[in-house]
Each structure stands twice: as C-alpha cells, then as structure tokens.
Amino acid sequence: MSKAIGSSFNPDCATINPTQLVVALAKSLAKRGVHIFENTFADVSTQGNVSVKGKSIEAKYVVRAIEAYHEKNREQIPIYSLMIATEPLPEEFWSKYGLRGRETFHENRHLVTYAQRTSDDRIAMGGRGAPYKWGSARSNKSEQHAKIHKKLRETAIQWFPDLRNYQFTHAWGGAVAIKRDWAPYLNWDGHFGSFGGYVGDGVTLSYLAANSMADLILDKKTIRATLPYVGWKSAKWEPEPLRWLGVNLGIKLSAIADIEERITKRPSFVGKLIEKLF
Ligand SMILES: Cc1cc2nc3c(=O)[nH]c(=O)nc-3n(C[C@H](O)[C@H](O)[C@H](O)COP(=O)(O)OP(=O)(O)OC[C@H]3O[C@@H](n4cnc5c(N)ncnc54)[C@H](O)[C@@H]3O)c2cc1C
C-alpha cells in the first residue's frame, strides 16, 4: 500500500460471500422444515404483534431482525456505507501488491475504510462519507452517492497506483444501524425479541446476537445469553435538527481530521473534537 507509515496484522479475520451465506442458510433451514416467506413486508409493533397486509399473524415467538430497516425514530440512525469493486485483476498486479492470503485490510482513517481481495481476484473496497438524511430517512439515492463512490475509487488508486490501469466495474451501498452510544442491543421479553445496532461489525455480531437470542428463547443459561448487549439501553438520538447537524458535522470533521493527519503526520486535533461530539 503506497505511502503507508506503519501497519498492524491480526490473523483472526475472515471473509464471507454474503450471497452464498444467505443461500446456504436458507437451504439448511428449508431442510429442517422452516418456511421462508420472501418479499413479505411485516409490520411489527413494539409489543411484538405482527401483521402482513393488515392480517395479523399468530406466533408463539417473534424476533425482529431488521437491523438498519428500523422505523424512523430516535432509537437508532441509518448511516450509509458505500462500496466499489474492480474488474478481476491479473497475476502481475497481485505479484506486485501481495494479499496472497486474501487478507482483509483498511487504512486507519477517521472516515472508515475497509477492503479485501475477493475470491475472483477483484479489489472490493468500502467506506463511509455519505451524508446522513434528515429524520433518519433511508433512500436508494444514498446507496448510489456518485461523489463518495468517486472518492473511494480515488482512495483505492492512492493505495495501489496501478489500479489506474484497470476498470472499476461495480458501485453499491447500504445502511448500517447506529445507536447513540454505538453499542448493539438485544431485547427479549419471553415472547418478542429484537436486536441490532451492529454498525460495521455486522456479520460476526449478527451471528453472535442470533445465538444469544436462540439461547434466550430456549431458556438456556449460557454466557451468550448474558452478554452485555442483552437488555442494553442506549440513550436516544437528539431530535432534529440537532441530529442532522451533529451527525453530518461528525462526518465532515472526520474527513478534515484525515487531511490534517496527512499533512501534520500527527494524531489529529479535530479527531479529539469528534470524540467529544459523540
Ligand atoms: C455496504 C455495506 C458493507 C458492509 N460491510 C461489512 C463488512 O465488511 N463486515 C461486516 O461484518 N459487516 C459489514 N456490513 C454490515 C452487515 O452487512 C450487517 O451488519 C449485517 O448484514 C446485519 O445482518 P442482519 O441479519 O442483522 O440484518 P440485514 O442483513 O440487514 O437483514 C435484515 C433483513 O430484514 C429485512 N426487513 C427489513 N424490514 C422488514 C420488514 N418490515 N418485514 C420483513 N423483512 C424486513 C430486510 O429486507 C433485510 O433482508 C456492511 C453493510 C453494508 C451496507
């Protein structure tokens, strides 16, 4: 990675192919006789009453696992993470840049980045920076934020200058859920369960939270059923316009803190302000 001034390595990291994960999970559940209803929007009340197209659904247990697709209130906010991917890259690229073990990596910026060499030899890379929308609104437009996708492509080329010679073939995005204290939550009342707030730690954390939820439903006295997120209460986000101002200021300041560090080569002063802000 060009211009890196240091690095750290953690071997305990893995990649998954999300489509394969979902398809395999669905197949395994189907084998056990579980019915999956796709493209079915469920209305769930805070007491766990479920209805579909106005018809109520009877269920002994209800689990709401919708992460960022939450109703618009002050409990959590959706923040968009955007991604890009290159065309499959040839061996000459990889012999120069490494990543032979398909290590995942990121640049330790204030404005989060993350990347990996995919199983079909692309660089897939993502990052934050898309603005927060008033009232915690979600929109397809936020998933296709041209300016942020362009910035991500520029960052990828900064890291690996040879990427200039290759095509970026994909650009997409989605929302992650953030609670006011950035902590995940899991609630269970014996009938209704809900969990989420995973920010970017989603895949591992959603798996762990699902195991905790299963243990709670089955009344198993395990460590997983008592992890700190069980019953965790976060403060609410501020009402608008404070929320809009604060979150977008945080995003802008993060970008400024990165520029500051690039120039001064010292931990950012603005970075400390951001910590105070949140
Ligand atoms: C661009 C991007 C990159 C990411 N990169 C990483 C990464 O590198 N590593 C990592 O660990 N995590 C990453 N994450 C986070 C991770 O994808 C999520 O945290 C994880 O998918 C959460 O899993 P989940 O099952 O709780 O929720 P989701 O995967 O979001 O699933 C929720 C499902 O609920 C459905 N739903 C919502 N409302 C309703 C309703 N009313 N009725 C019926 N169905 C409904 C939705 O359609 C959706 O299918 C990334 C997220 C994004 C957006």
CSV table of C-alpha atoms and ligand atoms in Angstrom, one decimal:
chain,number,residue,atom,x,y,z
A,1,MET,CA,0.0,0.0,0.0
A,2,SER,CA,1.8,3.2,-1.1
A,3,LYS,CA,2.6,5.9,1.5
A,4,ALA,CA,1.7,3.7,4.5
A,5,ILE,CA,3.7,4.8,7.5
A,6,GLY,CA,3.1,1.7,9.6
A,7,SER,CA,0.8,-1.3,9.9
A,8,SER,CA,-0.6,-4.0,12.2
A,9,PHE,CA,-1.7,-7.5,11.4
A,10,ASN,CA,-4.4,-9.6,13.0
A,11,PRO,CA,-4.7,-13.2,11.8
A,12,ASP,CA,-8.2,-13.6,13.3
A,13,CYS,CA,-10.2,-12.3,10.4
A,14,ALA,CA,-12.2,-14.0,7.7
A,15,THR,CA,-14.2,-13.1,4.6
A,16,ILE,CA,-17.5,-14.5,3.6
A,17,ASN,CA,-19.5,-14.4,0.3
A,18,PRO,CA,-22.8,-12.9,1.6
A,19,THR,CA,-24.9,-14.4,-1.2
A,20,GLN,CA,-23.5,-17.9,-0.6
A,21,LEU,CA,-24.1,-17.4,3.2
A,22,VAL,CA,-27.8,-16.5,2.7
A,23,VAL,CA,-28.5,-19.2,0.1
A,24,ALA,CA,-26.8,-21.9,2.2
A,25,LEU,CA,-28.6,-20.7,5.4
A,26,ALA,CA,-32.0,-20.8,3.6
A,27,LYS,CA,-31.3,-24.3,2.2
A,28,SER,CA,-30.3,-25.6,5.6
A,29,LEU,CA,-33.4,-24.1,7.2
A,30,ALA,CA,-35.7,-25.5,4.5
A,31,LYS,CA,-34.2,-28.9,5.2
A,32,ARG,CA,-35.4,-28.6,8.8
A,33,GLY,CA,-38.9,-27.7,7.6
A,34,VAL,CA,-38.7,-23.9,8.1
A,35,HIS,CA,-40.9,-21.9,5.8
A,36,ILE,CA,-39.3,-18.7,4.4
A,37,PHE,CA,-41.6,-16.0,3.0
A,38,GLU,CA,-39.6,-13.7,0.8
A,39,ASN,CA,-40.8,-10.2,-0.4
A,40,THR,CA,-43.2,-10.1,2.5
A,41,PHE,CA,-43.2,-6.9,4.5
A,42,ALA,CA,-44.2,-7.5,8.1
A,43,ASP,CA,-45.5,-4.7,10.4
A,44,VAL,CA,-44.3,-5.4,13.9
A,45,SER,CA,-45.5,-3.4,16.9
A,46,THR,CA,-43.2,-2.7,19.9
A,47,GLN,CA,-45.1,-5.5,21.8
A,48,GLY,CA,-44.3,-8.0,19.1
A,49,ASN,CA,-47.7,-8.1,17.3
A,50,VAL,CA,-47.1,-8.9,13.7
A,51,SER,CA,-49.3,-8.2,10.7
A,52,VAL,CA,-48.9,-8.7,7.0
A,53,LYS,CA,-51.0,-6.6,4.6
A,54,GLY,CA,-53.3,-5.8,7.6
A,55,LYS,CA,-53.8,-9.5,8.6
A,56,SER,CA,-52.4,-10.4,12.0
A,57,ILE,CA,-50.0,-13.4,12.3
A,58,GLU,CA,-50.2,-15.7,15.3
A,59,ALA,CA,-46.8,-16.8,16.6
A,60,LYS,CA,-45.5,-18.1,19.9
A,61,TYR,CA,-42.2,-16.2,19.5
A,62,VAL,CA,-41.5,-13.2,17.3
A,63,VAL,CA,-38.0,-11.9,16.5
A,64,ARG,CA,-37.4,-8.7,14.8
A,65,ALA,CA,-34.1,-8.8,12.9
A,66,ILE,CA,-34.2,-5.9,10.6
A,67,GLU,CA,-31.0,-4.0,11.6
A,68,ALA,CA,-31.0,-0.7,9.7
A,69,TYR,CA,-34.5,-1.0,8.3
A,70,HIS,CA,-36.0,0.4,11.5
A,71,GLU,CA,-38.9,2.8,11.8
A,72,LYS,CA,-37.8,6.5,11.7
A,73,ASN,CA,-37.5,7.4,15.4
A,74,ARG,CA,-34.7,8.4,17.8
A,75,GLU,CA,-33.7,4.9,18.7
A,76,GLN,CA,-31.1,4.5,16.0
A,77,ILE,CA,-29.9,6.2,12.8
A,78,PRO,CA,-29.1,4.7,9.4
A,79,ILE,CA,-25.6,5.5,8.2
A,80,TYR,CA,-24.7,4.6,4.6
A,81,SER,CA,-21.7,2.6,3.8
A,82,LEU,CA,-20.7,2.6,0.2
A,83,MET,CA,-18.6,0.1,-1.8
A,84,ILE,CA,-16.8,-0.2,-5.1
A,85,ALA,CA,-15.1,-3.2,-6.9
A,86,THR,CA,-12.6,-3.5,-9.7
A,87,GLU,CA,-12.6,-5.9,-12.6
A,88,PRO,CA,-10.7,-9.2,-11.8
A,89,LEU,CA,-7.1,-8.3,-11.6
A,90,PRO,CA,-4.2,-10.2,-13.3
A,91,GLU,CA,-1.4,-12.1,-11.6
A,92,GLU,CA,1.1,-9.3,-12.3
A,93,PHE,CA,-1.0,-7.0,-10.1
A,94,TRP,CA,-1.1,-9.5,-7.2
A,95,SER,CA,2.6,-10.4,-7.5
A,96,LYS,CA,3.4,-6.7,-7.0
A,97,TYR,CA,0.9,-5.9,-4.2
A,98,GLY,CA,0.6,-9.2,-2.4
A,99,LEU,CA,-2.6,-10.1,-0.4
A,100,ARG,CA,-1.8,-13.7,-1.3
A,101,GLY,CA,-3.8,-14.9,1.8
A,102,ARG,CA,-6.7,-12.7,0.8
A,103,GLU,CA,-6.1,-10.7,3.9
A,104,THR,CA,-8.8,-8.0,4.6
A,105,PHE,CA,-7.4,-4.6,5.2
A,106,HIS,CA,-8.2,-1.0,5.9
A,107,GLU,CA,-6.5,2.4,6.2
A,108,ASN,CA,-6.8,3.5,9.8
A,109,ARG,CA,-8.6,6.7,8.9
A,110,HIS,CA,-11.2,8.6,10.9
A,111,LEU,CA,-13.6,8.2,8.0
A,112,VAL,CA,-13.8,4.3,7.9
A,113,THR,CA,-12.5,2.3,5.0
A,114,TYR,CA,-12.4,-1.4,4.5
A,115,ALA,CA,-11.2,-3.7,1.7
A,116,GLN,CA,-10.4,-7.2,0.5
A,117,ARG,CA,-9.1,-9.2,-2.4
A,118,THR,CA,-12.2,-11.2,-3.5
A,119,SER,CA,-12.3,-14.9,-4.4
A,120,ASP,CA,-12.4,-13.8,-8.1
A,121,ASP,CA,-9.4,-11.5,-7.7
A,122,ARG,CA,-11.0,-8.1,-7.6
A,123,ILE,CA,-10.3,-5.4,-5.0
A,124,ALA,CA,-13.6,-4.7,-3.2
A,125,MET,CA,-13.5,-1.7,-1.1
A,126,GLY,CA,-15.9,0.4,1.0
A,127,GLY,CA,-16.1,3.4,3.2
A,128,ARG,CA,-18.3,6.0,4.9
A,129,GLY,CA,-18.8,9.6,4.0
A,130,ALA,CA,-22.4,9.7,2.5
A,131,PRO,CA,-24.4,12.3,4.3
A,132,TYR,CA,-27.0,11.4,7.0
A,133,LYS,CA,-30.5,12.3,5.8
A,134,TRP,CA,-32.9,14.4,7.8
A,135,GLY,CA,-35.2,12.5,10.0
A,136,SER,CA,-33.2,9.2,9.7
A,137,ALA,CA,-34.6,8.7,6.2
A,138,ARG,CA,-33.3,5.9,4.1
A,139,SER,CA,-33.2,6.3,0.3
A,140,ASN,CA,-32.0,4.4,-2.7
A,141,LYS,CA,-30.2,7.6,-3.7
A,142,SER,CA,-27.9,7.3,-0.7
A,143,GLU,CA,-26.8,3.9,-1.9
A,144,GLN,CA,-25.6,5.4,-5.2
A,145,HIS,CA,-23.8,8.6,-4.0
A,146,ALA,CA,-21.7,9.4,-7.0
A,147,LYS,CA,-19.3,11.7,-5.1
A,148,ILE,CA,-18.5,9.1,-2.4
A,149,HIS,CA,-18.1,6.3,-5.0
A,150,LYS,CA,-15.6,8.6,-6.9
A,151,LYS,CA,-13.7,9.3,-3.6
A,152,LEU,CA,-13.5,5.6,-2.9
A,153,ARG,CA,-12.1,4.9,-6.4
A,154,GLU,CA,-9.5,7.7,-5.8
A,155,THR,CA,-8.5,6.3,-2.4
A,156,ALA,CA,-8.1,2.8,-4.0
A,157,ILE,CA,-5.8,4.3,-6.6
A,158,GLN,CA,-3.8,6.2,-3.9
A,159,TRP,CA,-3.3,2.8,-2.1
A,160,PHE,CA,-2.4,0.9,-5.3
A,161,PRO,CA,-1.4,3.3,-8.1
A,162,ASP,CA,-1.6,0.5,-10.8
A,163,LEU,CA,-5.4,0.4,-10.3
A,164,ARG,CA,-5.4,3.4,-12.7
A,165,ASN,CA,-4.9,0.9,-15.5
A,166,TYR,CA,-8.0,-1.2,-14.6
A,167,GLN,CA,-11.8,-0.7,-14.6
A,168,PHE,CA,-13.9,-0.2,-11.6
A,169,THR,CA,-16.9,-2.3,-12.5
A,170,HIS,CA,-19.2,-2.1,-9.5
A,171,ALA,CA,-20.5,0.5,-7.1
A,172,TRP,CA,-23.2,0.0,-4.5
A,173,GLY,CA,-24.1,0.7,-0.9
A,174,GLY,CA,-26.5,0.2,2.1
A,175,ALA,CA,-27.3,1.4,5.5
A,176,VAL,CA,-25.9,0.2,8.9
A,177,ALA,CA,-27.7,1.0,12.2
A,178,ILE,CA,-26.0,3.1,14.8
A,179,LYS,CA,-27.3,3.7,18.4
A,180,ARG,CA,-26.5,6.9,20.3
A,181,ASP,CA,-23.6,5.2,22.2
A,182,TRP,CA,-22.6,3.0,19.2
A,183,ALA,CA,-23.4,-0.1,21.2
A,184,PRO,CA,-25.5,-3.1,20.0
A,185,TYR,CA,-28.7,-4.1,21.8
A,186,LEU,CA,-30.8,-7.3,22.3
A,187,ASN,CA,-34.2,-7.3,24.0
A,188,TRP,CA,-36.2,-10.4,24.9
A,189,ASP,CA,-39.4,-10.5,26.9
A,190,GLY,CA,-40.3,-14.1,26.6
A,191,HIS,CA,-42.5,-13.6,23.5
A,192,PHE,CA,-40.9,-10.8,21.5
A,193,GLY,CA,-37.2,-10.3,20.7
A,194,SER,CA,-35.4,-7.6,18.8
A,195,PHE,CA,-31.7,-6.9,18.2
A,196,GLY,CA,-29.4,-4.8,16.0
A,197,GLY,CA,-27.2,-1.7,16.1
A,198,TYR,CA,-24.2,-3.5,14.8
A,199,VAL,CA,-22.7,-0.6,12.9
A,200,GLY,CA,-19.9,-2.2,10.8
A,201,ASP,CA,-19.3,-5.2,12.9
A,202,GLY,CA,-22.4,-6.7,11.4
A,203,VAL,CA,-21.7,-10.2,10.2
A,204,THR,CA,-20.0,-11.5,13.3
A,205,LEU,CA,-22.1,-9.6,15.7
A,206,SER,CA,-25.4,-10.6,14.0
A,207,TYR,CA,-24.3,-14.2,14.2
A,208,LEU,CA,-23.4,-13.9,17.9
A,209,ALA,CA,-26.6,-12.0,18.7
A,210,ALA,CA,-28.7,-14.6,16.9
A,211,ASN,CA,-27.0,-17.3,19.1
A,212,SER,CA,-27.8,-15.3,22.2
A,213,MET,CA,-31.4,-14.9,21.1
A,214,ALA,CA,-31.7,-18.6,20.4
A,215,ASP,CA,-30.4,-19.4,23.9
A,216,LEU,CA,-32.8,-16.9,25.5
A,217,ILE,CA,-35.8,-18.3,23.6
A,218,LEU,CA,-34.8,-21.8,24.7
A,219,ASP,CA,-34.1,-20.6,28.2
A,220,LYS,CA,-30.5,-21.8,28.2
A,221,LYS,CA,-28.3,-20.4,30.9
A,222,THR,CA,-25.3,-19.7,28.8
A,223,ILE,CA,-22.7,-16.9,28.7
A,224,ARG,CA,-24.1,-15.8,25.3
A,225,ALA,CA,-27.5,-15.2,27.0
A,226,THR,CA,-25.9,-12.8,29.4
A,227,LEU,CA,-23.5,-10.8,27.2
A,228,PRO,CA,-23.5,-7.0,27.8
A,229,TYR,CA,-25.9,-6.2,24.9
A,230,VAL,CA,-28.7,-8.3,26.4
A,231,GLY,CA,-31.1,-5.7,27.8
A,232,TRP,CA,-28.7,-2.9,27.0
A,233,LYS,CA,-30.4,0.6,26.9
A,234,SER,CA,-28.8,3.4,24.9
A,235,ALA,CA,-29.8,7.0,25.2
A,236,LYS,CA,-32.0,8.3,22.3
A,237,TRP,CA,-30.5,10.3,19.5
A,238,GLU,CA,-31.2,14.1,19.7
A,239,PRO,CA,-34.3,15.4,18.0
A,240,GLU,CA,-33.9,17.2,14.6
A,241,PRO,CA,-32.3,19.5,13.6
A,242,LEU,CA,-29.6,18.7,16.2
A,243,ARG,CA,-29.3,15.1,14.9
A,244,TRP,CA,-28.9,16.2,11.3
A,245,LEU,CA,-26.4,18.9,12.3
A,246,GLY,CA,-24.4,16.7,14.7
A,247,VAL,CA,-24.1,13.6,12.5
A,248,ASN,CA,-23.2,15.4,9.3
A,249,LEU,CA,-20.7,17.6,11.2
A,250,GLY,CA,-19.2,14.5,12.6
A,251,ILE,CA,-18.8,13.0,9.0
A,252,LYS,CA,-17.3,16.3,7.7
A,253,LEU,CA,-14.9,16.6,10.6
A,254,SER,CA,-13.7,13.0,10.2
A,255,ALA,CA,-12.7,13.9,6.6
A,256,ILE,CA,-11.0,17.0,7.8
A,257,ALA,CA,-9.2,15.1,10.6
A,258,ASP,CA,-7.8,12.7,7.9
A,259,ILE,CA,-6.5,15.6,5.8
A,260,GLU,CA,-4.9,17.2,9.0
A,261,GLU,CA,-3.1,13.9,9.8
A,262,ARG,CA,-1.9,13.5,6.3
A,263,ILE,CA,-0.3,17.0,6.5
A,264,THR,CA,1.0,17.1,10.0
A,265,LYS,CA,1.8,13.3,10.4
A,266,ARG,CA,0.5,13.6,14.0
A,267,PRO,CA,-2.7,12.5,15.7
A,268,SER,CA,-5.5,14.9,14.7
A,269,PHE,CA,-6.7,17.7,16.9
A,270,VAL,CA,-10.0,17.7,15.0
A,271,GLY,CA,-10.2,13.9,15.8
A,272,LYS,CA,-10.3,14.7,19.5
A,273,LEU,CA,-13.2,17.2,18.9
A,274,ILE,CA,-15.1,14.4,17.1
A,275,GLU,CA,-14.7,12.1,20.1
A,276,LYS,CA,-16.1,14.9,22.3
A,277,LEU,CA,-19.0,15.5,19.9
A,278,PHE,CA,-20.2,11.8,20.0
B,1,LIG,C1,-22.1,-1.6,2.1
B,1,LIG,C2,-22.0,-2.4,3.4
B,1,LIG,C3,-20.8,-3.1,3.7
B,1,LIG,C4,-20.7,-3.8,4.9
B,1,LIG,N1,-19.5,-4.4,5.1
B,1,LIG,C5,-19.4,-5.2,6.2
B,1,LIG,C6,-18.2,-5.9,6.5
B,1,LIG,O1,-17.2,-5.8,5.7
B,1,LIG,N2,-18.1,-6.7,7.6
B,1,LIG,C7,-19.2,-6.8,8.4
B,1,LIG,O2,-19.1,-7.6,9.4
B,1,LIG,N3,-20.3,-6.2,8.2
B,1,LIG,C8,-20.5,-5.4,7.1
B,1,LIG,N4,-21.6,-4.7,6.9
B,1,LIG,C9,-22.7,-4.8,7.9
B,1,LIG,C10,-23.5,-6.1,7.7
B,1,LIG,O3,-23.9,-6.2,6.3
B,1,LIG,C11,-24.8,-6.0,8.5
B,1,LIG,O4,-24.5,-5.6,9.9
B,1,LIG,C12,-25.5,-7.4,8.6
B,1,LIG,O5,-25.9,-7.8,7.3
B,1,LIG,C13,-26.6,-7.4,9.6
B,1,LIG,O6,-27.3,-8.6,9.5
B,1,LIG,P1,-28.8,-8.7,9.9
B,1,LIG,O7,-29.2,-10.1,9.5
B,1,LIG,O8,-29.0,-8.3,11.3
B,1,LIG,O9,-29.6,-7.6,9.0
B,1,LIG,P2,-29.7,-7.5,7.4
B,1,LIG,O10,-28.7,-8.3,6.7
B,1,LIG,O11,-29.8,-6.0,7.2
B,1,LIG,O12,-31.1,-8.2,7.2
B,1,LIG,C14,-32.3,-7.5,7.6
B,1,LIG,C15,-33.4,-8.1,6.6
B,1,LIG,O13,-34.7,-7.7,7.1
B,1,LIG,C16,-35.5,-7.4,6.0
B,1,LIG,N5,-36.6,-6.5,6.5
B,1,LIG,C17,-36.5,-5.2,7.0
B,1,LIG,N6,-37.7,-4.8,7.4
B,1,LIG,C18,-38.6,-5.8,7.2
B,1,LIG,C19,-40.0,-5.9,7.4
B,1,LIG,N7,-40.7,-4.9,7.9
B,1,LIG,N8,-40.5,-7.1,7.0
B,1,LIG,C20,-39.8,-8.1,6.5
B,1,LIG,N9,-38.5,-8.0,6.3
B,1,LIG,C21,-37.9,-6.9,6.6
B,1,LIG,C22,-34.6,-6.7,5.1
B,1,LIG,O14,-35.1,-6.7,3.7
B,1,LIG,C23,-33.3,-7.5,5.2
B,1,LIG,O15,-33.2,-8.6,4.3
B,1,LIG,C24,-21.8,-3.9,5.7
B,1,LIG,C25,-23.0,-3.3,5.4
B,1,LIG,C26,-23.1,-2.5,4.3
B,1,LIG,C27,-24.4,-1.9,4.0
